[in-house]
Amino acid sequence: MNIPTNLKYSNDHEWVKVDGNIATIGITDYAQSQLGDIVFLDIQTEGEDLKEGEIFGNIEAVKTVAEAHMPVSGKVTEVNPDLEGAPESVNKDPYGAWLIKVEMSDPKELDKLMDASAYEAICK
């Protein structure tokens, strides 16, 4: 299982990469492996202000549908346009195929997220 050390992780298996006040968010390698083949992403929250823990979209796999939760509060500024026609990219490269970008409203919420070693411990 791939868990990059330069990212933060949520209990809901989202990863967060921070660049200034922008958080790029996707799902982890563990999450995509548990879901199986991803066939559709339904993310209709671009432009919305969402709070930490709220649902920002749905991930549809062959066997199930999973909700994607906000690891931090903020405004969804972008949904990855490359995934519209290629949702399976999340299976192939979960850390390259980001889902959304968020302008964080409270960067202190990052302190609640896990580092790679803490996240690895909950995936065992």
PDB file of C-alpha atoms in Angstrom:
ATOM      1  CA  MET A   1       0.000   0.000   0.000  1.00  0.00           C
ATOM      2  CA  ASN A   2       1.326   3.401  -0.997  1.00  0.00           C
ATOM      3  CA  ILE A   3       1.124   6.158   1.668  1.00  0.00           C
ATOM      4  CA  PRO A   4       3.170   9.232   0.670  1.00  0.00           C
ATOM      5  CA  THR A   5       4.791  11.003   3.611  1.00  0.00           C
ATOM      6  CA  ASN A   6       4.224  14.523   2.216  1.00  0.00           C
ATOM      7  CA  LEU A   7       0.417  14.355   2.621  1.00  0.00           C
ATOM      8  CA  LYS A   8      -2.115  14.545   5.456  1.00  0.00           C
ATOM      9  CA  TYR A   9      -4.851  11.915   5.881  1.00  0.00           C
ATOM     10  CA  SER A  10      -8.405  11.780   7.229  1.00  0.00           C
ATOM     11  CA  ASN A  11     -10.194   8.952   9.035  1.00  0.00           C
ATOM     12  CA  ASP A  12     -12.453   8.759   5.966  1.00  0.00           C
ATOM     13  CA  HIS A  13      -9.454   7.854   3.752  1.00  0.00           C
ATOM     14  CA  GLU A  14      -9.047  11.163   1.955  1.00  0.00           C
ATOM     15  CA  TRP A  15      -5.600  12.643   1.426  1.00  0.00           C
ATOM     16  CA  VAL A  16      -4.763  16.346   1.532  1.00  0.00           C
ATOM     17  CA  LYS A  17      -1.887  18.158  -0.129  1.00  0.00           C
ATOM     18  CA  VAL A  18      -1.469  21.740   1.041  1.00  0.00           C
ATOM     19  CA  ASP A  19      -0.105  24.603  -1.039  1.00  0.00           C
ATOM     20  CA  GLY A  20      -0.554  27.889   0.824  1.00  0.00           C
ATOM     21  CA  ASN A  21      -4.288  28.204   1.541  1.00  0.00           C
ATOM     22  CA  ILE A  22      -5.296  25.646  -1.120  1.00  0.00           C
ATOM     23  CA  ALA A  23      -5.924  22.010  -0.202  1.00  0.00           C
ATOM     24  CA  THR A  24      -5.897  19.441  -2.995  1.00  0.00           C
ATOM     25  CA  ILE A  25      -7.988  16.436  -1.951  1.00  0.00           C
ATOM     26  CA  GLY A  26      -8.284  12.884  -3.229  1.00  0.00           C
ATOM     27  CA  ILE A  27      -8.849   9.375  -1.921  1.00  0.00           C
ATOM     28  CA  THR A  28      -6.046   7.148  -0.698  1.00  0.00           C
ATOM     29  CA  ASP A  29      -4.596   4.026  -2.251  1.00  0.00           C
ATOM     30  CA  TYR A  30      -6.224   2.053   0.568  1.00  0.00           C
ATOM     31  CA  ALA A  31      -9.643   3.580  -0.201  1.00  0.00           C
ATOM     32  CA  GLN A  32      -9.485   2.850  -3.917  1.00  0.00           C
ATOM     33  CA  SER A  33      -8.369  -0.725  -3.236  1.00  0.00           C
ATOM     34  CA  GLN A  34     -11.331  -1.258  -0.880  1.00  0.00           C
ATOM     35  CA  LEU A  35     -13.806   0.243  -3.363  1.00  0.00           C
ATOM     36  CA  GLY A  36     -12.623  -1.740  -6.374  1.00  0.00           C
ATOM     37  CA  ASP A  37     -13.060  -0.534  -9.935  1.00  0.00           C
ATOM     38  CA  ILE A  38     -14.299   3.067  -9.903  1.00  0.00           C
ATOM     39  CA  VAL A  39     -16.771   3.711 -12.717  1.00  0.00           C
ATOM     40  CA  PHE A  40     -18.233   7.146 -11.938  1.00  0.00           C
ATOM     41  CA  LEU A  41     -17.551  10.235  -9.826  1.00  0.00           C
ATOM     42  CA  ASP A  42     -20.435  12.516  -8.894  1.00  0.00           C
ATOM     43  CA  ILE A  43     -19.041  15.794  -7.572  1.00  0.00           C
ATOM     44  CA  GLN A  44     -21.478  18.705  -7.910  1.00  0.00           C
ATOM     45  CA  THR A  45     -20.078  20.963  -5.168  1.00  0.00           C
ATOM     46  CA  GLU A  46     -17.816  23.312  -7.132  1.00  0.00           C
ATOM     47  CA  GLY A  47     -18.282  26.860  -5.801  1.00  0.00           C
ATOM     48  CA  GLU A  48     -19.866  25.688  -2.538  1.00  0.00           C
ATOM     49  CA  ASP A  49     -18.647  26.410   0.976  1.00  0.00           C
ATOM     50  CA  LEU A  50     -18.566  23.149   2.910  1.00  0.00           C
ATOM     51  CA  LYS A  51     -17.611  22.316   6.471  1.00  0.00           C
ATOM     52  CA  GLU A  52     -15.178  19.663   7.621  1.00  0.00           C
ATOM     53  CA  GLY A  53     -16.936  16.276   7.535  1.00  0.00           C
ATOM     54  CA  GLU A  54     -19.604  17.273   5.010  1.00  0.00           C
ATOM     55  CA  ILE A  55     -20.045  15.221   1.852  1.00  0.00           C
ATOM     56  CA  PHE A  56     -18.531  16.773  -1.265  1.00  0.00           C
ATOM     57  CA  GLY A  57     -19.331  13.974  -3.699  1.00  0.00           C
ATOM     58  CA  ASN A  58     -19.959  10.307  -4.370  1.00  0.00           C
ATOM     59  CA  ILE A  59     -17.606   7.684  -5.718  1.00  0.00           C
ATOM     60  CA  GLU A  60     -19.323   4.893  -7.606  1.00  0.00           C
ATOM     61  CA  ALA A  61     -17.548   1.581  -7.971  1.00  0.00           C
ATOM     62  CA  VAL A  62     -18.771  -1.637  -9.569  1.00  0.00           C
ATOM     63  CA  LYS A  63     -19.942  -3.032  -6.221  1.00  0.00           C
ATOM     64  CA  THR A  64     -20.751   0.040  -4.109  1.00  0.00           C
ATOM     65  CA  VAL A  65     -21.186   3.791  -3.818  1.00  0.00           C
ATOM     66  CA  ALA A  66     -19.095   5.689  -1.259  1.00  0.00           C
ATOM     67  CA  GLU A  67     -19.386   9.244   0.003  1.00  0.00           C
ATOM     68  CA  ALA A  68     -16.374  11.540  -0.135  1.00  0.00           C
ATOM     69  CA  HIS A  69     -16.068  13.795   2.927  1.00  0.00           C
ATOM     70  CA  MET A  70     -14.370  17.145   3.373  1.00  0.00           C
ATOM     71  CA  PRO A  71     -11.215  16.706   5.489  1.00  0.00           C
ATOM     72  CA  VAL A  72     -11.094  20.510   5.959  1.00  0.00           C
ATOM     73  CA  SER A  73     -13.646  23.325   5.697  1.00  0.00           C
ATOM     74  CA  GLY A  74     -13.613  25.699   2.763  1.00  0.00           C
ATOM     75  CA  LYS A  75     -14.832  26.626  -0.681  1.00  0.00           C
ATOM     76  CA  VAL A  76     -14.570  24.006  -3.423  1.00  0.00           C
ATOM     77  CA  THR A  77     -12.756  25.981  -6.120  1.00  0.00           C
ATOM     78  CA  GLU A  78     -12.189  23.217  -8.654  1.00  0.00           C
ATOM     79  CA  VAL A  79     -13.252  19.690  -9.531  1.00  0.00           C
ATOM     80  CA  ASN A  80     -10.685  17.678 -11.483  1.00  0.00           C
ATOM     81  CA  PRO A  81     -11.930  17.876 -15.103  1.00  0.00           C
ATOM     82  CA  ASP A  82      -9.695  14.975 -16.182  1.00  0.00           C
ATOM     83  CA  LEU A  83     -11.765  12.501 -14.174  1.00  0.00           C
ATOM     84  CA  GLU A  84     -15.060  13.141 -15.954  1.00  0.00           C
ATOM     85  CA  GLY A  85     -14.239  10.750 -18.773  1.00  0.00           C
ATOM     86  CA  ALA A  86     -11.710   8.650 -16.876  1.00  0.00           C
ATOM     87  CA  PRO A  87     -12.835   7.877 -13.300  1.00  0.00           C
ATOM     88  CA  GLU A  88     -10.665   4.733 -13.359  1.00  0.00           C
ATOM     89  CA  SER A  89      -7.654   7.075 -13.117  1.00  0.00           C
ATOM     90  CA  VAL A  90      -8.298   7.129  -9.359  1.00  0.00           C
ATOM     91  CA  ASN A  91      -7.607   3.368  -9.252  1.00  0.00           C
ATOM     92  CA  LYS A  92      -4.464   3.686 -11.370  1.00  0.00           C
ATOM     93  CA  ASP A  93      -2.957   6.725  -9.619  1.00  0.00           C
ATOM     94  CA  PRO A  94      -4.878   7.710  -6.470  1.00  0.00           C
ATOM     95  CA  TYR A  95      -2.349  10.386  -5.503  1.00  0.00           C
ATOM     96  CA  GLY A  96      -2.158  11.912  -8.973  1.00  0.00           C
ATOM     97  CA  ALA A  97      -5.884  11.783  -9.735  1.00  0.00           C
ATOM     98  CA  TRP A  98      -7.058  14.397  -7.244  1.00  0.00           C
ATOM     99  CA  LEU A  99     -10.794  15.013  -6.844  1.00  0.00           C
ATOM    100  CA  ILE A 100     -11.188  18.629  -5.692  1.00  0.00           C
ATOM    101  CA  LYS A 101      -9.286  21.753  -4.715  1.00  0.00           C
ATOM    102  CA  VAL A 102     -10.470  23.754  -1.711  1.00  0.00           C
ATOM    103  CA  GLU A 103      -9.696  27.244  -0.493  1.00  0.00           C
ATOM    104  CA  MET A 104      -9.433  26.489   3.215  1.00  0.00           C
ATOM    105  CA  SER A 105     -11.412  28.640   5.641  1.00  0.00           C
ATOM    106  CA  ASP A 106      -9.621  27.308   8.738  1.00  0.00           C
ATOM    107  CA  PRO A 107      -6.115  25.927   8.069  1.00  0.00           C
ATOM    108  CA  LYS A 108      -5.874  24.951  11.761  1.00  0.00           C
ATOM    109  CA  GLU A 109      -8.134  21.993  10.901  1.00  0.00           C
ATOM    110  CA  LEU A 110      -5.090  20.427   9.245  1.00  0.00           C
ATOM    111  CA  ASP A 111      -3.763  19.732  12.749  1.00  0.00           C
ATOM    112  CA  LYS A 112      -6.581  17.175  13.218  1.00  0.00           C
ATOM    113  CA  LEU A 113      -5.414  15.126  10.226  1.00  0.00           C
ATOM    114  CA  MET A 114      -2.952  12.236  10.405  1.00  0.00           C
ATOM    115  CA  ASP A 115       0.552  11.954   9.066  1.00  0.00           C
ATOM    116  CA  ALA A 116       1.534   8.921   6.967  1.00  0.00           C
ATOM    117  CA  SER A 117       2.596   6.703   9.887  1.00  0.00           C
ATOM    118  CA  ALA A 118      -0.605   7.347  11.868  1.00  0.00           C
ATOM    119  CA  TYR A 119      -2.702   6.693   8.755  1.00  0.00           C
ATOM    120  CA  GLU A 120      -0.836   3.478   7.998  1.00  0.00           C
ATOM    121  CA  ALA A 121      -1.661   2.243  11.513  1.00  0.00           C
ATOM    122  CA  ILE A 122      -5.436   2.551  10.933  1.00  0.00           C
ATOM    123  CA  CYS A 123      -5.232   0.706   7.588  1.00  0.00           C
ATOM    124  CA  LYS A 124      -3.942  -2.537   9.089  1.00  0.00           C
TER     125      LYS A 124
END
